[in-house]
Coordinates of C-alpha atoms and ligand atoms in Angstrom, one line a residue:
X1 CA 31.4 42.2 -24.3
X2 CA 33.9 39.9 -22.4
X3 CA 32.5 36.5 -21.9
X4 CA 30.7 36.2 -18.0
X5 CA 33.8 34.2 -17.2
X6 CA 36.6 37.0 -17.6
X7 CA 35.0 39.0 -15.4
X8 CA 36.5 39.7 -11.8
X9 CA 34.7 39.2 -9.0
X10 CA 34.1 43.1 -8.5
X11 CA 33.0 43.0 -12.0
X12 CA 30.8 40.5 -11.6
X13 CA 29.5 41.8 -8.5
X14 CA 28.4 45.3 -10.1
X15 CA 26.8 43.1 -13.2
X16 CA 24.7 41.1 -10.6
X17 CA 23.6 44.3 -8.6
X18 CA 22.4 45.8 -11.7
X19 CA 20.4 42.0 -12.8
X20 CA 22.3 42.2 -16.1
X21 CA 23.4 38.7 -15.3
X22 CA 21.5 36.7 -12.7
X23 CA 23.0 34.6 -10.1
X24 CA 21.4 31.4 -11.2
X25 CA 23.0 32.2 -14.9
X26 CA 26.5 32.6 -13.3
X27 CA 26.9 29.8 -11.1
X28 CA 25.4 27.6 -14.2
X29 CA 27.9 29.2 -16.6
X30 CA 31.1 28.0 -14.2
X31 CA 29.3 24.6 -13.5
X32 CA 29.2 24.0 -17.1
X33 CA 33.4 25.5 -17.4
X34 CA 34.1 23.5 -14.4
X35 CA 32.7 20.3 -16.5
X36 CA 34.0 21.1 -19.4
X37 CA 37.4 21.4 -17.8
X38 CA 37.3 18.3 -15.9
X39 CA 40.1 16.6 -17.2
X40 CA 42.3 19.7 -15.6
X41 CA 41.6 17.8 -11.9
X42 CA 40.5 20.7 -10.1
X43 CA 37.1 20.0 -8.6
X44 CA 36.9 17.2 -6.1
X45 CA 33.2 17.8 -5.6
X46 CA 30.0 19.7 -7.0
X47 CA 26.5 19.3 -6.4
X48 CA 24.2 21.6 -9.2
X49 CA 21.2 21.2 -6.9
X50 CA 23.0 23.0 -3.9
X51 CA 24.7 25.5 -5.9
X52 CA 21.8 26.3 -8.2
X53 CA 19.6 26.9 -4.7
X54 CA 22.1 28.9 -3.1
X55 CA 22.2 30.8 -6.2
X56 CA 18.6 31.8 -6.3
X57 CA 18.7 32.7 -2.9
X58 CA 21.1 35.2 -3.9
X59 CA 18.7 36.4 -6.7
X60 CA 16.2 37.1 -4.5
X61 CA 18.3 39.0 -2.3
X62 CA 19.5 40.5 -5.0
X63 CA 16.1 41.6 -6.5
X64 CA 14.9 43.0 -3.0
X65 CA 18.2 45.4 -2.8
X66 CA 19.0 43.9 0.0
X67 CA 22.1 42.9 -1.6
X68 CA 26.0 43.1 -0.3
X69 CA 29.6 43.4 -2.3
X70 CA 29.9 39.8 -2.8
X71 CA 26.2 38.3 -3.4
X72 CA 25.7 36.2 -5.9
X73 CA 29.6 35.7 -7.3
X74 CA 30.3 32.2 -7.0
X75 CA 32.9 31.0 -5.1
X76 CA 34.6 27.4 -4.5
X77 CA 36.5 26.2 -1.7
X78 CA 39.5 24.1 -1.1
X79 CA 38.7 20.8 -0.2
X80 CA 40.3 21.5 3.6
X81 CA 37.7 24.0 4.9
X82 CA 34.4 21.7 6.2
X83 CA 31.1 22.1 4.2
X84 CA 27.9 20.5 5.4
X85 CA 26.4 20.4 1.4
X86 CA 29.5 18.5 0.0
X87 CA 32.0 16.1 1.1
X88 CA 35.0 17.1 2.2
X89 CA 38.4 15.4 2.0
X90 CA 41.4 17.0 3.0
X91 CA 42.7 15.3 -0.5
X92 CA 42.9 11.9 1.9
X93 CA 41.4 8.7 1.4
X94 CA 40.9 9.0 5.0
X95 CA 38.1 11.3 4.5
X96 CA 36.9 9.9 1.2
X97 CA 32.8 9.9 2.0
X98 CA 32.8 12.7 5.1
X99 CA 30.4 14.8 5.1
X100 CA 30.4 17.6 7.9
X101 CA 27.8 18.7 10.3
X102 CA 28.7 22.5 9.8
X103 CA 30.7 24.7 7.8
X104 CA 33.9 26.2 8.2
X105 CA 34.0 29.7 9.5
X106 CA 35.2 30.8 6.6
X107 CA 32.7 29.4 4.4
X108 CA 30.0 30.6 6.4
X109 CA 31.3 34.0 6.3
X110 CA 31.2 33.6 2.4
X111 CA 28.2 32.3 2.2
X112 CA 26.5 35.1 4.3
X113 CA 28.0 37.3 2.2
X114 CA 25.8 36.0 -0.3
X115 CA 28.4 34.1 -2.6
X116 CA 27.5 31.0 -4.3
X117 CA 29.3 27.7 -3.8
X118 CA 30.4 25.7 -7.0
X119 CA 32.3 23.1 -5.0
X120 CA 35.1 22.0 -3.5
X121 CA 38.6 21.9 -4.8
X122 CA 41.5 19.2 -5.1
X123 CA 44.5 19.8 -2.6
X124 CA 47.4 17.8 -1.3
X125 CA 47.0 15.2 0.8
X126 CA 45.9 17.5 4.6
X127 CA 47.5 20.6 2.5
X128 CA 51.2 18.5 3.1
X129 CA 53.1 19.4 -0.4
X130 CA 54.4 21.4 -3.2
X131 CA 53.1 20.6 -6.0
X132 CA 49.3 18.9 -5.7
X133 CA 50.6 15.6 -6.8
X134 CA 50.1 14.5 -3.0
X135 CA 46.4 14.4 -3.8
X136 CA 45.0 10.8 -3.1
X137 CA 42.4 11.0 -5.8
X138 CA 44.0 12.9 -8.8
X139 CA 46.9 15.3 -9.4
X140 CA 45.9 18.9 -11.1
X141 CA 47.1 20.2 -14.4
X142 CA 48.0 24.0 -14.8
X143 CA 46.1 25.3 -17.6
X144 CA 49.3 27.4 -18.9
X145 CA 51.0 23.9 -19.6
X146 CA 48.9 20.8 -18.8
X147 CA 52.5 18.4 -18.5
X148 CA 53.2 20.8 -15.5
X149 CA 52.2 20.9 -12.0
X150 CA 50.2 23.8 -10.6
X151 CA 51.7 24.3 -7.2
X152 CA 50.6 23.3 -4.1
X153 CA 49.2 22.6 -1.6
X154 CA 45.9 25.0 -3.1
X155 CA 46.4 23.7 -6.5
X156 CA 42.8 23.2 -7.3
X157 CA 42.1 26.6 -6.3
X158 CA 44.9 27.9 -8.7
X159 CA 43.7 26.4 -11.0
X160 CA 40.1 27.1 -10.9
X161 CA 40.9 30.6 -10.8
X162 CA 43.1 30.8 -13.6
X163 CA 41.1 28.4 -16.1
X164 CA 38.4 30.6 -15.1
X165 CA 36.4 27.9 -14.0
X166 CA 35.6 30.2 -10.7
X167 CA 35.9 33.9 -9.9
X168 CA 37.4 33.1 -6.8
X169 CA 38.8 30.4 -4.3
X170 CA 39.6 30.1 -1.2
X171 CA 43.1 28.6 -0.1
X172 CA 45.4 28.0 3.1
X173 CA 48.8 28.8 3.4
X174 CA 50.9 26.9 6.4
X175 CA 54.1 27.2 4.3
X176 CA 53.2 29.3 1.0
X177 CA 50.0 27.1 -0.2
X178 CA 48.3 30.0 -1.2
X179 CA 51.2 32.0 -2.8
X180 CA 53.4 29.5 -4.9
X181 CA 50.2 28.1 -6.7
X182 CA 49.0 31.8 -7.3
X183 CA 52.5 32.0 -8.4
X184 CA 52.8 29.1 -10.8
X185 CA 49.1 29.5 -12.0
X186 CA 49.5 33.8 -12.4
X187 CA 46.9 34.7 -10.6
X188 CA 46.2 36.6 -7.1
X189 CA 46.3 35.2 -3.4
X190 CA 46.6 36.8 0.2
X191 CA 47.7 35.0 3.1
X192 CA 46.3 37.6 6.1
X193 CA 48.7 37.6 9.1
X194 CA 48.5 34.7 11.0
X195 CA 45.2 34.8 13.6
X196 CA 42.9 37.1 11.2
X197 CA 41.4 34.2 9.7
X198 CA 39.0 31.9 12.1
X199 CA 40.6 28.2 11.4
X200 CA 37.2 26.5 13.0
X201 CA 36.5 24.2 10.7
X202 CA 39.8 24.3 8.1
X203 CA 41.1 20.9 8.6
X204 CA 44.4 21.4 10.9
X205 CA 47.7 20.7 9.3
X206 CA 50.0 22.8 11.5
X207 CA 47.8 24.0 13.8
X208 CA 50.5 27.4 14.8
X209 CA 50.6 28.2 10.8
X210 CA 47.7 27.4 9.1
X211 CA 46.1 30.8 7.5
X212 CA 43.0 30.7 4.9
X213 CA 42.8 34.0 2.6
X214 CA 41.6 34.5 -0.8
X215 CA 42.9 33.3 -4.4
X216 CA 41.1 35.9 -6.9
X217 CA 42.7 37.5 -10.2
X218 CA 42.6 40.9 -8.9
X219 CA 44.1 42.4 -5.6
X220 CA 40.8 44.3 -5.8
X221 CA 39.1 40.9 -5.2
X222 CA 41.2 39.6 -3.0
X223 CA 40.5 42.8 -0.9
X224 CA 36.6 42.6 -1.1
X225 CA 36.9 38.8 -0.4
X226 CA 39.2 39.0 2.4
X227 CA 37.2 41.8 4.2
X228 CA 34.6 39.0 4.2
X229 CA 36.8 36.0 5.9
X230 CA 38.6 38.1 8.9
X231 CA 37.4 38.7 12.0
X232 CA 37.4 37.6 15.3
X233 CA 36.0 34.3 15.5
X234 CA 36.2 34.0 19.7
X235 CA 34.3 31.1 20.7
X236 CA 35.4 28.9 18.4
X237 CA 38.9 29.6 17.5
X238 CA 41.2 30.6 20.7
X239 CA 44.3 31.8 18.2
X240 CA 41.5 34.1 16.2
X241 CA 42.9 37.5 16.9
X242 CA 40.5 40.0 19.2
X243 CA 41.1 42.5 16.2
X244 CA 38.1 43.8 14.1
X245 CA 37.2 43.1 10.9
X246 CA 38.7 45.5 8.6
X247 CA 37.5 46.9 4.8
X248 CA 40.5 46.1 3.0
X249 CA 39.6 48.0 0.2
X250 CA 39.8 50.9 1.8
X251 CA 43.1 52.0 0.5
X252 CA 43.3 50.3 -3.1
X253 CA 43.8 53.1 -4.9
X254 CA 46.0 55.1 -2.1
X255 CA 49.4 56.3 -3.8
X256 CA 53.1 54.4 -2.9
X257 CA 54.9 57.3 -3.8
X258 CA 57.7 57.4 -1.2
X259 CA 56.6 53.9 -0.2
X260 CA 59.9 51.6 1.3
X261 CA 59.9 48.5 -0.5
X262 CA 62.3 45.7 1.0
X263 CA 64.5 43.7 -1.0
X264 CA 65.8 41.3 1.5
X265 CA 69.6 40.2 0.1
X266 CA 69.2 36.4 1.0
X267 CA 66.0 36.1 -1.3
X268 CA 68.3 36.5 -4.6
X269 CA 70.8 34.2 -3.9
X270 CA 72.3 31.5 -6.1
X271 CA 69.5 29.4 -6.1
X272 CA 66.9 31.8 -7.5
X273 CA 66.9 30.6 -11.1
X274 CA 67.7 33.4 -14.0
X275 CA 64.3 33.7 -15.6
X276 CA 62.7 34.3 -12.3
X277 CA 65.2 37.2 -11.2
X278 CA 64.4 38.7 -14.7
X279 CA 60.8 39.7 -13.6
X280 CA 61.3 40.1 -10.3
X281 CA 63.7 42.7 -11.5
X282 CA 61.8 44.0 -13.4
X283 CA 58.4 44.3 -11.1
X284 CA 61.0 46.2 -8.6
X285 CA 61.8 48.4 -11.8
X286 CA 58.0 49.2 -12.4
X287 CA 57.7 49.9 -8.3
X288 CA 60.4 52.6 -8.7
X289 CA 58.4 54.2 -11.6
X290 CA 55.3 54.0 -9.6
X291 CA 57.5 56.3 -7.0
X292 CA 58.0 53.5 -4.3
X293 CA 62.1 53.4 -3.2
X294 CA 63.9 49.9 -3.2
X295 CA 66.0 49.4 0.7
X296 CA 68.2 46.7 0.7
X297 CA 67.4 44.6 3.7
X298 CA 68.6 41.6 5.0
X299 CA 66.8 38.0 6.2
X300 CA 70.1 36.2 7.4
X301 CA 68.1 33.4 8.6
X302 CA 66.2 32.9 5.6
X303 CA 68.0 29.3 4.8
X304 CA 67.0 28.1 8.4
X305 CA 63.4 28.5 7.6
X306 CA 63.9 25.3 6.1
X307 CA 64.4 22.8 8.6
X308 CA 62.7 25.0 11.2
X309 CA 60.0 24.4 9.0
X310 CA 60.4 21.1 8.1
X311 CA 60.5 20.1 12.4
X312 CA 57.7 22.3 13.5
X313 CA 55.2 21.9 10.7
X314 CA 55.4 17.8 11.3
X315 CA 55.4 17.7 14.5
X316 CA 52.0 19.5 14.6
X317 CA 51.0 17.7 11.9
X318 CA 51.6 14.4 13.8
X319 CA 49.3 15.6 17.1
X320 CA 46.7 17.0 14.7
X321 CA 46.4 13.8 12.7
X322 CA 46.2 11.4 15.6
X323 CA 42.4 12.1 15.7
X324 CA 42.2 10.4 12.1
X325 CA 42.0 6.7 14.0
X326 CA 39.3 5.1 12.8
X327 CA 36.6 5.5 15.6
X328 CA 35.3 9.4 14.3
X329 CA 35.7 10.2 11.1
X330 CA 35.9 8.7 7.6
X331 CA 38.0 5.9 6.8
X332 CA 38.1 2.2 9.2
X333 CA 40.1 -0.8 8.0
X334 CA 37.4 -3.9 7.6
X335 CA 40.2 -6.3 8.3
X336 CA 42.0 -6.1 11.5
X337 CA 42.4 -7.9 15.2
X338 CA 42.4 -6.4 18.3
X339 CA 41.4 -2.4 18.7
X340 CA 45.5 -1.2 18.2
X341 CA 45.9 -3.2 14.7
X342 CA 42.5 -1.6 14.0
X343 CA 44.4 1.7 14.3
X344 CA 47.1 0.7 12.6
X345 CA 45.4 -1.2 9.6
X346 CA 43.4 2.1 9.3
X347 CA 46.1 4.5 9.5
X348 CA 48.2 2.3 6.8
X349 CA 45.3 2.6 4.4
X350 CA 43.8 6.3 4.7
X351 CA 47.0 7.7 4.9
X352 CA 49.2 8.3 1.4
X353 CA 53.3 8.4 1.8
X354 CA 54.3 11.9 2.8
X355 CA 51.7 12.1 5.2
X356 CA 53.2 9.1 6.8
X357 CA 56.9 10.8 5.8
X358 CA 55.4 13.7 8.3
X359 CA 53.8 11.7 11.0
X360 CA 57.0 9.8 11.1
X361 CA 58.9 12.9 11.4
X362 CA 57.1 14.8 13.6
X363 CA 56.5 12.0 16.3
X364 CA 60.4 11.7 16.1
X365 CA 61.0 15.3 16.8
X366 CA 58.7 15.2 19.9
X367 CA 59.2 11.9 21.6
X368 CA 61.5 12.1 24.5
X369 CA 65.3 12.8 24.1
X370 CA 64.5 14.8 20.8
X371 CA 62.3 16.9 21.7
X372 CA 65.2 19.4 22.9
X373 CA 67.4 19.0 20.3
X374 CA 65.1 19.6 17.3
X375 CA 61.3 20.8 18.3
X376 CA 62.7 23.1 20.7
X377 CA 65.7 24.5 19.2
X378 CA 63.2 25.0 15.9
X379 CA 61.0 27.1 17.8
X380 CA 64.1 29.0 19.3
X381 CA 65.1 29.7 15.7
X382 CA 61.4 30.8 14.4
X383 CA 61.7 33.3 17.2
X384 CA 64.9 34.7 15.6
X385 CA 63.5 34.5 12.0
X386 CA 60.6 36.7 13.4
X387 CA 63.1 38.8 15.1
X388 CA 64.6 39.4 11.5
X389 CA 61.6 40.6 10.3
X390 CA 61.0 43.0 13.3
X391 CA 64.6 44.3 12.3
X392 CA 63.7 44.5 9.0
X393 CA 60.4 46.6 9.0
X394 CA 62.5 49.5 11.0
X395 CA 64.2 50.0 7.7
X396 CA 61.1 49.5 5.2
X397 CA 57.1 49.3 4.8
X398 CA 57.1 46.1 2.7
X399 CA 59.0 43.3 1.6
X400 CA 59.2 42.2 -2.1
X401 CA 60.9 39.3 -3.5
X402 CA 60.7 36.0 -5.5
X403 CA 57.5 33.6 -4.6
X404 CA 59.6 30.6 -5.6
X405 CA 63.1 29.8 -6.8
X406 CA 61.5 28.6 -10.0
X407 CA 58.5 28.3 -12.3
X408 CA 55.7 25.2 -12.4
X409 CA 58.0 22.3 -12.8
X410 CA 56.8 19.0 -14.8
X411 CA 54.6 16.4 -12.9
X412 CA 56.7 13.4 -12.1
X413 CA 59.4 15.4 -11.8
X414 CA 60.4 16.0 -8.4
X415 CA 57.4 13.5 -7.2
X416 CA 60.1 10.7 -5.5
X417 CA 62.1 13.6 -4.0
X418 CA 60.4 15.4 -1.0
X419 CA 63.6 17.1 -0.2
X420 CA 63.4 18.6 -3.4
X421 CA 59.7 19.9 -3.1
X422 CA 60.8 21.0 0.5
X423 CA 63.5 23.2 -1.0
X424 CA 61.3 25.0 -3.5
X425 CA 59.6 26.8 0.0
X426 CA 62.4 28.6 0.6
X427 CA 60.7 31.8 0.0
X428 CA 57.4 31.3 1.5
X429 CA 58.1 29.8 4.5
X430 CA 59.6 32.9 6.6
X431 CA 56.8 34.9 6.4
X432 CA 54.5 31.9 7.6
X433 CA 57.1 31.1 10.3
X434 CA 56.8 34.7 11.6
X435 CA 52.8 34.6 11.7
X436 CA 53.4 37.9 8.5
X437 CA 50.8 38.2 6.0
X438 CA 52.1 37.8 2.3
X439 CA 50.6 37.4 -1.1
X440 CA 51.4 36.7 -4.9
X441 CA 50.8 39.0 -7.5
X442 CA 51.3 38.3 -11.2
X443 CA 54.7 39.8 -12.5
X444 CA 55.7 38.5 -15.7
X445 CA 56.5 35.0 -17.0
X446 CA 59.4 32.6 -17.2
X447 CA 61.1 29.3 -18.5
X448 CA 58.6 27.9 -21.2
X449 CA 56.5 31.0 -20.7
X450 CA 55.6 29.8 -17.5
X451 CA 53.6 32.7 -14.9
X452 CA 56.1 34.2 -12.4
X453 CA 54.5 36.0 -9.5
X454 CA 56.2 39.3 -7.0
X455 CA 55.9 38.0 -3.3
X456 CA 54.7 41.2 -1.1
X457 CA 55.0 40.1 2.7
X458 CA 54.3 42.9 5.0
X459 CA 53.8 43.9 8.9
X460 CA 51.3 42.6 11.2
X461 CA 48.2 43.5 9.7
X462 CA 49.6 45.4 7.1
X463 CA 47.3 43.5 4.8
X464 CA 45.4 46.7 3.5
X465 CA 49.1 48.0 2.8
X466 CA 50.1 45.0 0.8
X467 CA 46.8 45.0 -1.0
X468 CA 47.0 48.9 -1.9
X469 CA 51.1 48.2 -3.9
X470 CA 49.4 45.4 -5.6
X471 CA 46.6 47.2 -6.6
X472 CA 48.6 49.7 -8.2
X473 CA 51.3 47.2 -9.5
X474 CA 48.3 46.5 -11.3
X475 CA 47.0 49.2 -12.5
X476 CA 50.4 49.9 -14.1
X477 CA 50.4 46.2 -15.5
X478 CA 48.5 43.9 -17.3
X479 CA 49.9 40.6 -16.2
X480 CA 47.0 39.9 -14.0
X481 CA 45.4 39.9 -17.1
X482 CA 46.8 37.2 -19.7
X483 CA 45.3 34.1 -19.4
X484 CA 46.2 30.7 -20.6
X485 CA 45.4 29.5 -23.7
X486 CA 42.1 27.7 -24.7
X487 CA 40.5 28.7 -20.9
Ligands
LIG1 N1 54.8 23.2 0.8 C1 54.6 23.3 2.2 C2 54.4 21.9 2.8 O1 54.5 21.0 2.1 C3 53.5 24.2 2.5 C4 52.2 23.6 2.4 C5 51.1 24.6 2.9 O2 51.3 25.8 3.0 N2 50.0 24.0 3.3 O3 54.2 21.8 4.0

């Protein structure tokens, strides 16, 4: 029998349902990988009394029948989302110490679907980065090669995921958090379209692009898990979409013969490194055999996404961060003056260097005389990117293409150049820009034998779409299935 920790959640799910694993025995087995595992960085917080009590309250719903999908598989959540149980950070030593006085939308939903929480996970630094080395307490290794980094900014959700120290995690994508680690790491994620998602209580980075969804190994589980997060969410988020919640399982198993599968020209350019165009080749090979037909399309505007990115995304990040001032929450400097060097003094020590970089960015691109030439001018340009995309879906049903231009790359070793992290988003970062869901499937590996996952992005709300090519993808494959070594 495989070991409790290699199943999926859906697995896992059906062993609970018929009690030949309790809750109170899974969320103790991951407690005791996540220890185990410790030195891979991923937790930032557990608490075995919470866990082990939500736990048997799933037991006992469990034993009554009174069970759903998702009751009883644990669960742990990136360190962004709000948790009244355990502290929550935002990977800032702003934070360090909150505690919350409700949970995030999202993590209610989970939690009323009966999951278990194991704790929360290590991020960078307000979700800001590439790589989770902008993580004020620790950085986090990827279990496939521990010198490596395991993408960002839901790093310790990768990774929890694919050392199997969780079933599941949740993540947030403003610029490809959830699909470059899912990428790097070879496991599953799903960013829904931008608005499905409630974003009451996820700590706001850029408020017009931040998008929780799912990181599972199985599009399977990301389907049962997202089905759980969407929904309207009216009263407490005013960009939650008025659009039902949605089974996304619904059409797993539905047939892509004669699907229309994207390949956008400016996605394969010169800076997509040679091992990673190898099996993204190849994964468009396999979609041909599973009857879907490859339409070249074009993204002309796909290098703009870039510094439209790089604008926007700070300049919401510098509004959204002017609440962290000392007086509410977290962090207050013991040594200052007057009530302004008080905000200073705190802001100089709760906040780490590229969330300064952004603050100092973003201020600049709003503040009078700017504003036109770069905040404006970026949002002008997003329009046109989505435009693109609009163009584009005439012509096809999804888009497929490279995650990232590379695999995992060593820690340290673009850490002093944020230009260089910024670059590695070049895939991502349309899709967010246009408000599109995307997600990361495994496809094959790389460099150093490095995962390598197939970006999917598809229509507004094509999410069940997106979720029924992956599911086949992977019942063709078996990448979803190798695991690192040792984990
Ligand atoms: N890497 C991008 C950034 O640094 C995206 C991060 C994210 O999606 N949260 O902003």
């Amino acid at each position: 029998m495989s070991q409790l920790h290699d199943l999926t959640v859906a697995q896992l799910a059906a062993k609970l349902r018929s009690r030949q694993v309790s809750a109170v025995e899974a969320a103790r087995h991951f407690l005791a990988r996540g220890a185990r595992h410790e030195a891979l960085g991923a937790y930032l917080a557990t608490n075995e009394e919470v866990t082990l009590g939500q736990a048997e309250a799933a037991d006992r719903q469990l034993e009554a029948g009174s069970a759903g999908p998702l009751t009883g598989v644990p669960i742990a959540h990136k360190d962004i989302f709000v948790t009244r149980d355990f502290p929550t950070t935002a990977g800032s030593r702003m934070l360090e110490g909150y505690l919350s006085p409700f949970d995030a939308t999202v993590v209610s939903r989970l939690s009323q679907a009966g999951m278990v929480t194991l704790g929360k996970l290590n991020c960078d630094e307000y979700a800001m980065g590439s790589s989770n080395e902008n993580s004020a307490f620790k950085p986090v290794k990827n279990p496939w090669d521990t010198s490596r980094i395991p993408g960002g900014s839901s790093g310790g959700s990768a990774v929890a995921v694919a050392a199997r120290l969780a079933p599941a995690a949740t993540g947030t994508d403003t610029g490809g958090s959830i699909r470059q680690p899912a990428s790097f790491t070879g496991i599953t994620g799903i960013k829904p379209t931008y608005g499905r998602a409630s974003r009451y209580g996820m700590i706001a980075f850029a408020s017009s692009l931040d998008q929780a969804g799912p990181m599972a190994r199985t599009a399977e589980d990301c389907a049962l898990l997202l089905s759980a997060i969407c929904g309207p969410d009216p009263d407490r988020d005013s960009t939650s979409l008025d659009v039902p919640a949605e089974d996304f399982s619904r059409s797993l198993d539905a047939s892509i013969e004669g699907l229309r599968i994207g390949v956008p020209r400016e996605f394969f350019g010169a800076g997509l490194a040679d091992d990673v165009r190898a099996v993204i080749d190849a994964a468009l090979q396999q979609y041909q055999k599973l009857g879907a037909r490859l339409v070249e399309i074009s993204l002309p505007r796909t290098e703009l996404s870039i510094p439209v990115y790089y604008i926007i995304a700070p300049a919401e990040a510098s509004s959204n961060l002017s609440r962290f001032d000392g007086v509410k929450f977290g962090h207050r400097a013991r040594q200052y003056g007057d009530l302004l060097e008080m905000y200073k003094q705190t802001r100089e020590e709760g906040f780490g260097d590229e969330v300064k970089r952004r603050i100092m960015i973003g201020t600049y691109v709003l503040s009078h005389g700017y504003y036109d030439a770069y905040y404006l001018q970026a949002q002008k340009i997003r329009r046109m990117i989505a435009d693109d995309f609009r163009q584009a879906f005439t012509q096809c049903d999804v888009i497929a293409g490279p995650v990232a231009p590379t695999v995992a790359w060593k820690i340290g070793e673009k850490s002093d150049d944020p230009v260089a992290n910024y670059l590695a988003d070049i895939f991502t970062l349309p899709a967010s820009l246009a408000g599109l869901p995307g997600m990361s499937l495994p496809a094959g590996s790389g460099a150093g034998d490095m995962p390598v996952g197939l970006q999917l992005i598809g229509n507004y709300f094509g999410e069940a779409k997106l979720l029924n090519a992956a599911h086949r993808f992977q019942q063709a494959t078996d990448f979803h299935l190798r695991k690192p070594e040792g984990f």
